[in-house]
Coordinates of C-alpha atoms and ligand atoms in Angstrom, one line a residue:
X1 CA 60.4 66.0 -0.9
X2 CA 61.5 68.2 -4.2
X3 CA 61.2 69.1 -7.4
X4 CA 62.4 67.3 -10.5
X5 CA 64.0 68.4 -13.2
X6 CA 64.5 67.1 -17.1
X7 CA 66.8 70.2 -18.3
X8 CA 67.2 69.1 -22.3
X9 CA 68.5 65.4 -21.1
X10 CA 69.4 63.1 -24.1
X11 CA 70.3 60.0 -24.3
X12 CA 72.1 58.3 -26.9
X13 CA 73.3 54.6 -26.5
X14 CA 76.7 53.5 -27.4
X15 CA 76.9 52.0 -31.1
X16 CA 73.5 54.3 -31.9
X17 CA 73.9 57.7 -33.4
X18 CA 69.6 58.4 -33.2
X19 CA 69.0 59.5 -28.8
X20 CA 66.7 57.1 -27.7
X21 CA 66.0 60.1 -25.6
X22 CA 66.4 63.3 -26.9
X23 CA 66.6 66.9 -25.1
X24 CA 64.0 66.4 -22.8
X25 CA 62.8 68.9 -20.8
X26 CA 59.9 68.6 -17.9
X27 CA 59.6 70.5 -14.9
X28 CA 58.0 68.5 -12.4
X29 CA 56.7 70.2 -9.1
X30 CA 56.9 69.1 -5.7
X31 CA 54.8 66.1 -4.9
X32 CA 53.6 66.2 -8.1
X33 CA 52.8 62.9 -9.9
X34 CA 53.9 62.9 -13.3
X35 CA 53.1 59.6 -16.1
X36 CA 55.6 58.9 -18.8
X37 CA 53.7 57.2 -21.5
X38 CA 54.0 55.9 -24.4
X39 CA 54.3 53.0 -27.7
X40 CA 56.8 51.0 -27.2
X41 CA 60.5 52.1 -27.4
X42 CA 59.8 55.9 -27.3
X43 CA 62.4 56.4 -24.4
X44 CA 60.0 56.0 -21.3
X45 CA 62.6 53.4 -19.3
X46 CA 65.6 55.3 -20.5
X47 CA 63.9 58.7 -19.3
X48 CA 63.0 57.0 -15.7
X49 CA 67.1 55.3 -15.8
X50 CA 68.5 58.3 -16.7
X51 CA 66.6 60.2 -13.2
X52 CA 67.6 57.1 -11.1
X53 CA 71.5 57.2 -12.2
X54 CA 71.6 54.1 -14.0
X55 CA 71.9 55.2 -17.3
X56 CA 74.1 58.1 -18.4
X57 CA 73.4 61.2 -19.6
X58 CA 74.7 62.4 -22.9
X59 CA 73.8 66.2 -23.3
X60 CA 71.8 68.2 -20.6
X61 CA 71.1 67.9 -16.8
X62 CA 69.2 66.1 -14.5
X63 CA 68.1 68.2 -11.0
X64 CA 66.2 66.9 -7.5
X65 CA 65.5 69.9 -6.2
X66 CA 68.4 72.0 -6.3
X67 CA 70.9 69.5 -6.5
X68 CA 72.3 68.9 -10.1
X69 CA 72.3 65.0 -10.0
X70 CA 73.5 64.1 -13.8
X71 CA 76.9 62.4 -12.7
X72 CA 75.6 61.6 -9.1
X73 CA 75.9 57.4 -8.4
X74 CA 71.9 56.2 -7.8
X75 CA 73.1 55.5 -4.4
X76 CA 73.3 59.5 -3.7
X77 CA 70.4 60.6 -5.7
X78 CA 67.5 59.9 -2.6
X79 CA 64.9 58.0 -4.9
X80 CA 63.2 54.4 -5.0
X81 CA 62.4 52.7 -7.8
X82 CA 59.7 49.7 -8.3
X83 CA 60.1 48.4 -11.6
X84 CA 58.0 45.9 -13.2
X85 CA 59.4 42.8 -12.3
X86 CA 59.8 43.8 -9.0
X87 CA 62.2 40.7 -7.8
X88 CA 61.0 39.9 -3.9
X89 CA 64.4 38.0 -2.1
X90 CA 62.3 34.4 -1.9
X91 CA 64.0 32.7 0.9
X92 CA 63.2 36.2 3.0
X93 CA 60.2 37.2 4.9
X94 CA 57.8 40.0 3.4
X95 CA 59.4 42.2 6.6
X96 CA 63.0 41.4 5.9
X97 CA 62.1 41.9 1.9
X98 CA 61.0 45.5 3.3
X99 CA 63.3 46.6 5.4
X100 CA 66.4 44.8 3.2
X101 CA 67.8 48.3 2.0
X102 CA 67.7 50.0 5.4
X103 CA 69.6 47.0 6.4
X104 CA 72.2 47.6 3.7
X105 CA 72.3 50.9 4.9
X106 CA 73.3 50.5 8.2
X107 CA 70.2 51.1 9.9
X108 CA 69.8 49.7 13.3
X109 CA 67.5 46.5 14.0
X110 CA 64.8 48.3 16.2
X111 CA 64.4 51.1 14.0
X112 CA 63.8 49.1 10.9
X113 CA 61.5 47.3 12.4
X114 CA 59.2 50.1 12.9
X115 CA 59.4 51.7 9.5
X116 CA 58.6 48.3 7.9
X117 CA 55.7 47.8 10.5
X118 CA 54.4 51.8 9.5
X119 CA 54.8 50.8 5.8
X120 CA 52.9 47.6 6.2
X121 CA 50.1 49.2 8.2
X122 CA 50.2 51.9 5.1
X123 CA 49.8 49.3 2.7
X124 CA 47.9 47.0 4.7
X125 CA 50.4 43.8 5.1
X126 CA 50.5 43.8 8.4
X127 CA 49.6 40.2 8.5
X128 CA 51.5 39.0 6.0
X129 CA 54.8 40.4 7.8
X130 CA 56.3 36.8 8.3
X131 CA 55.4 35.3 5.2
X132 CA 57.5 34.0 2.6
X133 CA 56.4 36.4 -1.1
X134 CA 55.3 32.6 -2.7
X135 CA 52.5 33.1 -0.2
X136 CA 51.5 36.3 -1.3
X137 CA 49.3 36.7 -4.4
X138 CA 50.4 39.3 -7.1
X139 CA 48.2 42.0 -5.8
X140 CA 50.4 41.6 -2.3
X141 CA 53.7 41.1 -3.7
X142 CA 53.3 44.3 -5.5
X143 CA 52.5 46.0 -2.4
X144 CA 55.4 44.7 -1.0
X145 CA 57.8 46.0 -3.4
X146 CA 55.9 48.9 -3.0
X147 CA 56.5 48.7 1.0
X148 CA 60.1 48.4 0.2
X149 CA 60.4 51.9 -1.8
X150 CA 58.6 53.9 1.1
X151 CA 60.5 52.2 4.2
X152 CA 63.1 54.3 2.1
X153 CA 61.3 58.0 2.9
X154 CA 63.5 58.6 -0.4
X155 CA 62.9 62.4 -2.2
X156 CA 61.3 60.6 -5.4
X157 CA 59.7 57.1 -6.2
X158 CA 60.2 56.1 -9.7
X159 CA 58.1 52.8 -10.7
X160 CA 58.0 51.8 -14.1
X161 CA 54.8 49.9 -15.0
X162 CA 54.9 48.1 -11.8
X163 CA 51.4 46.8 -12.2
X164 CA 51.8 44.8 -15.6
X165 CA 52.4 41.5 -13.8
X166 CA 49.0 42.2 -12.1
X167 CA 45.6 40.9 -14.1
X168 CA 43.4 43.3 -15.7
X169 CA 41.3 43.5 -12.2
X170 CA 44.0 43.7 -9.5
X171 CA 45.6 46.3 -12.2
X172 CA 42.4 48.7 -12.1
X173 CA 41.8 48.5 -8.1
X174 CA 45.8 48.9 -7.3
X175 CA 46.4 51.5 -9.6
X176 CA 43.6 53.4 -7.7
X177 CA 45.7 52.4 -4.1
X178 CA 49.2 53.7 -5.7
X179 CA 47.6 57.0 -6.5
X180 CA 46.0 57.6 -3.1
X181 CA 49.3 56.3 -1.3
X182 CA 51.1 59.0 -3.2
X183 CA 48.9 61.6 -2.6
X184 CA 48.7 61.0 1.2
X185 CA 52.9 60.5 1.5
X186 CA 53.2 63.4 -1.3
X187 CA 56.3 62.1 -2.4
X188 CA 57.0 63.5 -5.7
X189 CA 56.3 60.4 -8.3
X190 CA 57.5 59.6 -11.9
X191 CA 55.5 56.4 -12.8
X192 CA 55.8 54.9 -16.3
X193 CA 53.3 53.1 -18.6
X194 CA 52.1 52.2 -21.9
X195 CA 48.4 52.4 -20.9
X196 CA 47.0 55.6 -21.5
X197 CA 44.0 54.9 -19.3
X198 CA 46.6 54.0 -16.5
X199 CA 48.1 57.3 -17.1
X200 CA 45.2 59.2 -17.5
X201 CA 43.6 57.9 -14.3
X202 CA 46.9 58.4 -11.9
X203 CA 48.5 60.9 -12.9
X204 CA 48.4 65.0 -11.9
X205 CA 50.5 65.5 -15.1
X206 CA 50.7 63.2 -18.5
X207 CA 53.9 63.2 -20.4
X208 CA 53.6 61.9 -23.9
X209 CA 56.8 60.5 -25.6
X210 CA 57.3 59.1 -29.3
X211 CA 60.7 58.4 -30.8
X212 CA 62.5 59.8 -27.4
X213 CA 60.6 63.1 -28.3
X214 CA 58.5 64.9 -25.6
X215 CA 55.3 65.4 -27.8
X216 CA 52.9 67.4 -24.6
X217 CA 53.2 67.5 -21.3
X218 CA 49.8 68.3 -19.7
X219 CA 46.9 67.6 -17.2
X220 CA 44.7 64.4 -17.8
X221 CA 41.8 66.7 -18.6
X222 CA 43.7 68.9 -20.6
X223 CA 45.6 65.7 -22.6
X224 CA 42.1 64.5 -23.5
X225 CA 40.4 67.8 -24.6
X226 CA 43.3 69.7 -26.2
X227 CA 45.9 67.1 -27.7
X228 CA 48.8 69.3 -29.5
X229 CA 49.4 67.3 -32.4
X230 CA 47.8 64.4 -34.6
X231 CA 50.0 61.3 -32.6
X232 CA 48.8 62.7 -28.7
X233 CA 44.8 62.8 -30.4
X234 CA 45.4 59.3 -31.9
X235 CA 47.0 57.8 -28.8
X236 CA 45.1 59.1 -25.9
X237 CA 41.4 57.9 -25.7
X238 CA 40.1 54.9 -25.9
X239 CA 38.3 54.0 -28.7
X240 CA 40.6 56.5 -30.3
X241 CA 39.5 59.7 -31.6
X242 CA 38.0 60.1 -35.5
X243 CA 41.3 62.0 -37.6
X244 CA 39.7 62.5 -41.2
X245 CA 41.1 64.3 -44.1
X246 CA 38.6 66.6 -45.2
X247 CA 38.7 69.6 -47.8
X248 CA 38.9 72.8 -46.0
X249 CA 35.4 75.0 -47.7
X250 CA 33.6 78.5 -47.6
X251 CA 32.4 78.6 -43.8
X252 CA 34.3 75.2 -42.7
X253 CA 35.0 72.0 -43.9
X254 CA 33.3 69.2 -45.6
X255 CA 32.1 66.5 -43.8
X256 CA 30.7 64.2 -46.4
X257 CA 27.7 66.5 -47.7
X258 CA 27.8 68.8 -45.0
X259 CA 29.7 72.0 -44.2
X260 CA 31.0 71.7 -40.5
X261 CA 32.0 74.8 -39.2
X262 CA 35.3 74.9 -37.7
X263 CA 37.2 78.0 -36.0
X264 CA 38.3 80.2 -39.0
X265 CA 41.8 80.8 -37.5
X266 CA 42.4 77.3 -37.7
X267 CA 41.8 77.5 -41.5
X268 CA 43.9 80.2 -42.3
X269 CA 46.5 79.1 -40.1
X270 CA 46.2 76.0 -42.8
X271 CA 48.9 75.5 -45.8
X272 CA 47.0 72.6 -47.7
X273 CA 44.0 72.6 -49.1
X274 CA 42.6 70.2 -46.7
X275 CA 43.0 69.8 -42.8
X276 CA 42.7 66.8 -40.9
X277 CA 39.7 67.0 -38.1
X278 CA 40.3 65.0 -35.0
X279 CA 36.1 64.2 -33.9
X280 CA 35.7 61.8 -30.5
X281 CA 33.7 58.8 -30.7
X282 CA 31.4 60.7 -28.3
X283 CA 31.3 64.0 -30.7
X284 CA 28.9 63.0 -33.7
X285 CA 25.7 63.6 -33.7
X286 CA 23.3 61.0 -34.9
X287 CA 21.2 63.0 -38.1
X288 CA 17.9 61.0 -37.6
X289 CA 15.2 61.0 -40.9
X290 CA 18.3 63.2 -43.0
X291 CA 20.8 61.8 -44.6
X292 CA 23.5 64.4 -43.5
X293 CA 27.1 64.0 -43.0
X294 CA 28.7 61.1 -43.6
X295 CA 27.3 57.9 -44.6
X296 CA 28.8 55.6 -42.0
X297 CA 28.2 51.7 -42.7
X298 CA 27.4 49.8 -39.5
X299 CA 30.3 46.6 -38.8
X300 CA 29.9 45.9 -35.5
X301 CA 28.5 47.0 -32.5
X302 CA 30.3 46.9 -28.7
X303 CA 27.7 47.4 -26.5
X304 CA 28.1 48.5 -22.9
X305 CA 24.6 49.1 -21.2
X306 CA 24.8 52.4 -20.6
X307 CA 26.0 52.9 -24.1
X308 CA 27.6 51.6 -27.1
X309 CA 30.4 51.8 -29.3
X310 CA 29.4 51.6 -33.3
X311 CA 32.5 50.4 -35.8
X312 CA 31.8 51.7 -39.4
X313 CA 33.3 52.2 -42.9
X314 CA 32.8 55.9 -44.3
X315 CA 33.5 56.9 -47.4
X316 CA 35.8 59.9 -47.4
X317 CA 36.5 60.9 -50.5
X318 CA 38.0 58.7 -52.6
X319 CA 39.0 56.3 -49.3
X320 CA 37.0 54.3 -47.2
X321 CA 37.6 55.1 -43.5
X322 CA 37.2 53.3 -40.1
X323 CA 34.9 55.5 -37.6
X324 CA 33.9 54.9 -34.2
X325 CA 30.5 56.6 -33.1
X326 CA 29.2 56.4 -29.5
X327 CA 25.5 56.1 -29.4
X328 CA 22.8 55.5 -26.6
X329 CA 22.7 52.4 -25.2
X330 CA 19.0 52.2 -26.1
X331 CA 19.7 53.6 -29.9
X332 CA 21.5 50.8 -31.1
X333 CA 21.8 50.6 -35.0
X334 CA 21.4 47.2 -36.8
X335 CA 24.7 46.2 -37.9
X336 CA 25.0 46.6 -41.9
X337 CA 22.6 49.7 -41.6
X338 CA 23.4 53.1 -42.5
X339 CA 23.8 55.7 -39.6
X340 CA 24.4 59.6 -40.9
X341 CA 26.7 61.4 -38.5
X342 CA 28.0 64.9 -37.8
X343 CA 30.4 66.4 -35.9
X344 CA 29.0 68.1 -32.8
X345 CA 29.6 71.7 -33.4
X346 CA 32.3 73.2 -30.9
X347 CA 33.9 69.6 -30.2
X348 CA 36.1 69.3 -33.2
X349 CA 39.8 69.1 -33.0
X350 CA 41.5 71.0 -36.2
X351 CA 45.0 69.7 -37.3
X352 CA 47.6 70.3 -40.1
X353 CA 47.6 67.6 -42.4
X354 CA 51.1 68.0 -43.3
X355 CA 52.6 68.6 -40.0
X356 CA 50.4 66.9 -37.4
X357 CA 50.5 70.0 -35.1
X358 CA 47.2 71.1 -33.7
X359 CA 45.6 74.5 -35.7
X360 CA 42.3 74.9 -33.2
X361 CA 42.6 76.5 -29.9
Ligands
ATP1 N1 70.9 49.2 -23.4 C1 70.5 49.6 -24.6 N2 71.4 49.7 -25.6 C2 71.0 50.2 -26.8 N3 69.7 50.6 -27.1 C3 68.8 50.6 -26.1 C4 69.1 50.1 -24.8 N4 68.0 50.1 -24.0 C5 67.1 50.6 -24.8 N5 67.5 50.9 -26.1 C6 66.7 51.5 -27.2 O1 66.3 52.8 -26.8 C7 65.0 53.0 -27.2 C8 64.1 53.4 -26.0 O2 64.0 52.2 -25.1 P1 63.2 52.2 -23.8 O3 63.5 50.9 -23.0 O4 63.5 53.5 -23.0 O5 61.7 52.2 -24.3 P2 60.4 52.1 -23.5 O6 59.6 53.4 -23.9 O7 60.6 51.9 -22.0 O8 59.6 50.9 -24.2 P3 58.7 49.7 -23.5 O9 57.3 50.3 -23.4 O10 58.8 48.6 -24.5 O11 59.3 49.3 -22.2 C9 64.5 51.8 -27.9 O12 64.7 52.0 -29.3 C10 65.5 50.7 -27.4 O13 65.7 49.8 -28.4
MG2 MG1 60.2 50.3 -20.7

């Protein structure tokens, strides 16, 4: 097992002067598992390439433990990688697809065997051991690429978004079975994704990229309740959290005709004369028989049982704004109605409008 370490690694491909990965730094502890996530083409394949050796590194280091691995072949860095299209040899049995690398390696015949038959216990494929992968459905070939990376005791798994060939069922239940194997082999993890529920869900420690930029690096809980800047608020939580530009006022701001108080360091902290208030879905109150707050107009309605999501149109000053309000699942509002919502006090996010970074504790 060991640490990992991102020591300002950048980067840059040949023929591109922008890094598609740029100084990264992220100390990741031992047996730790740590989610790169992201949009699309913010660096989070390059990032988990440039730890496996199979991209080079342009400015910085890469460390496993103590070792400085930057110009190390992938061959000596000790890690295992699952990547999304995770390629099982066809005309070889789910055992021989295991225990193919130890083969490579040298590794005698009885020995082998047993590590595949451990892993496959582990991952529960113990019948499948003598099939062919066509056999297999997706949930089971993914836990035999999976097998394949732990036959390998390596220092580090790397996977990146190994469950996107899954459906959106066998996704939920074997993201739950990747994070428990890791925590009971406690082999330090680096697991990329686009899905900010997948990340929030697996991993010990989120790390949110845009533009090859690390943006935070922080716990789930932590991600969710004190995002640094406006892109982390907008991108982690689903429905997305309320940003809305409001004027900053004596006491607070204004929220539609009402004065929200906010913290007053945040407000002084602010250059413009407005600030941009980041509010969950779960975070407005409901003003029943006042017309308080905004006016939101009702589009549509999710419902979910135990509660429900309500779309609306606001109108903040001179723009009309999209809001998500989570009600009761038993106070559902009529869609085209009005519905008068505040902020709950305490549960707003504060951000600068012209810089994005977070003014609020
Ligand atoms: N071999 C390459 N040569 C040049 N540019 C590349 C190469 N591979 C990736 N890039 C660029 O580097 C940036 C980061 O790509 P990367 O594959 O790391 O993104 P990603 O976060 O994994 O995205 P996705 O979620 O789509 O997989 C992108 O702008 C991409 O176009
Ligand atoms: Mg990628």
């Amino acid at each position: 097992m060991a640490t990992v370490t991102f020591d300002k690694a950048t980067r840059i491909y040949p023929g591109s002067t922008k890094p598609a990965v740029d100084a990264l730094e992220i100390d990741i502890a031992d047996g730790e598992f740590l989610v790169l996530v992201g949009p699309s083409g913010c660096g989070k394949s390059t990032s988990l390439r440039m730890l496996a050796g199979l991209e080079d590194v342009n400015g910085g280091a890469i460390r496993i433990g103590d070792r400085d691995v930057t110009h190390l072949p992938p061959k000596d860095r000790d890690i295992a990688m699952v990547f999304q299209n995770y390629a099982l040899y066809p005309h070889m049995s789910v055992a021989d697809n295991m225990g193919f690398a130890l083969k490579i390696a040298g590794v005698n015949k009885a020995e082998i065997r047993q590590k595949v038959e451990e892993a496959a216990k582990i991952l529960d494929l113990t019948d499948y051991l003598d099939r062919k992968p066509k056999a297999l459905s997706g949930g089971q070939r993914q836990r035999v690429a999976m097998g394949r990376a732990i036959v390998r005791e390596p220092q580090v798994f790397l996977m990146d978004e190994p469950l996107s060939n899954l459906d959106a069922k066998l996704r939920v239940s074997t993201r739950t079975q990747i994070a428990s194997l890791q925590r009971r082999l406690g082999i330090t993890t680096v697991y990329v994704t686009h899905d900010q529920v997948e990340a929030l869900t697996m991993g010990d420690r989120v790390a949110v990229l845009k533009d090859g930029l690390l943006q935070q690096v922080d716990t789930p809980r932590n991600m969710y309740d004190r995002p640094a800047n406006l892109f982390v608020a907008g991108f982690i939580g689903s429905p997305a959290m309320n940003l809305v530009e409001v004027p900053i006022t004596d006491g607070g701001v204004k929220f539609g005709n009402a004065v929200v108080p906010v913290q007053r360091d945040a407000l002084s902290a602010a250059t413009d004369k407005t600030v941009t208030v980041g509010v969950r879905p779960e975070h407005f109150d409901v003003a029943t028989g006042v017309e308080k707050g905004l006016a939101v107009v009702v589009n549509v309605v999710e419902e979910l049982g135990s509660d429900a999501f309500v779309y609306g149109t606001a109108q903040v000053g001179d723009e009309s704004k999209d809001l998500v309000v989570r009600v009761g699942g038993r106070d559902v509002p009529e869609k085209g109605s009005t519905l008068h919502v505040v902020p709950r006090g305490g549960e707003t996010h504060v951000f600068s409008t012209s810089t994005g970074e977070r003014l609020s504790d």
